[in-house]
């Protein structure tokens, strides 16, 4: 009985671990998108400045 309980705890722990690394992946995506947007901003600004007379 005890051994079975330990096994199911291990299963829960590894599921938790998978969820945690998914979370980490997702939080890495946000800064990347933010960085891309920030990188685009100066390009847009200089385009607008160039467009002005």
mmCIF file of C-alpha atoms in Angstrom:
data_model
loop_
_atom_site.group_PDB
_atom_site.id
_atom_site.type_symbol
_atom_site.label_atom_id
_atom_site.label_comp_id
_atom_site.label_asym_id
_atom_site.label_seq_id
_atom_site.Cartn_x
_atom_site.Cartn_y
_atom_site.Cartn_z
ATOM 1 C CA UNK A 1 0.000 0.000 0.000
ATOM 2 C CA UNK A 2 2.717 2.461 0.983
ATOM 3 C CA UNK A 3 4.661 1.672 -2.164
ATOM 4 C CA UNK A 4 1.623 2.363 -4.352
ATOM 5 C CA UNK A 5 1.127 5.719 -2.665
ATOM 6 C CA UNK A 6 4.742 6.670 -3.295
ATOM 7 C CA UNK A 7 4.326 5.728 -6.957
ATOM 8 C CA UNK A 8 1.272 7.917 -7.428
ATOM 9 C CA UNK A 9 3.039 10.784 -5.656
ATOM 10 C CA UNK A 10 5.901 10.411 -8.131
ATOM 11 C CA UNK A 11 3.427 10.547 -11.010
ATOM 12 C CA UNK A 12 1.868 13.720 -9.619
ATOM 13 C CA UNK A 13 5.309 15.251 -9.133
ATOM 14 C CA UNK A 14 6.385 14.556 -12.692
ATOM 15 C CA UNK A 15 3.104 15.991 -13.990
ATOM 16 C CA UNK A 16 3.760 19.072 -11.867
ATOM 17 C CA UNK A 17 7.251 19.285 -13.332
ATOM 18 C CA UNK A 18 5.894 19.158 -16.876
ATOM 19 C CA UNK A 19 3.396 21.891 -16.055
ATOM 20 C CA UNK A 20 6.158 23.996 -14.530
ATOM 21 C CA UNK A 21 8.349 23.764 -17.609
ATOM 22 C CA UNK A 22 5.344 24.656 -19.778
ATOM 23 C CA UNK A 23 4.879 27.743 -17.608
ATOM 24 C CA UNK A 24 8.545 28.631 -17.986
ATOM 25 C CA UNK A 25 8.263 28.250 -21.754
ATOM 26 C CA UNK A 26 5.218 30.522 -21.797
ATOM 27 C CA UNK A 27 6.892 33.201 -19.720
ATOM 28 C CA UNK A 28 9.898 33.107 -22.047
ATOM 29 C CA UNK A 29 7.577 33.779 -24.993
ATOM 30 C CA UNK A 30 6.183 37.016 -23.538
ATOM 31 C CA UNK A 31 9.527 38.844 -23.162
ATOM 32 C CA UNK A 32 10.494 37.706 -26.666
ATOM 33 C CA UNK A 33 7.296 39.208 -28.085
ATOM 34 C CA UNK A 34 7.859 42.355 -26.033
ATOM 35 C CA UNK A 35 11.427 42.602 -27.306
ATOM 36 C CA UNK A 36 10.223 42.223 -30.888
ATOM 37 C CA UNK A 37 7.642 44.957 -30.368
ATOM 38 C CA UNK A 38 10.265 47.225 -28.815
ATOM 39 C CA UNK A 39 12.612 46.485 -31.701
ATOM 40 C CA UNK A 40 9.830 47.432 -34.131
ATOM 41 C CA UNK A 41 9.055 50.731 -32.394
ATOM 42 C CA UNK A 42 12.229 52.611 -33.400
ATOM 43 C CA UNK A 43 11.739 51.401 -36.973
ATOM 44 C CA UNK A 44 8.189 52.775 -37.008
ATOM 45 C CA UNK A 45 9.334 56.047 -35.435
ATOM 46 C CA UNK A 46 12.081 56.593 -37.983
ATOM 47 C CA UNK A 47 9.633 55.718 -40.766
ATOM 48 C CA UNK A 48 7.228 58.395 -39.525
ATOM 49 C CA UNK A 49 10.038 60.922 -39.171
ATOM 50 C CA UNK A 50 11.195 60.146 -42.694
ATOM 51 C CA UNK A 51 7.625 60.587 -43.939
ATOM 52 C CA UNK A 52 7.381 64.116 -42.522
ATOM 53 C CA UNK A 53 8.343 67.082 -44.733
#
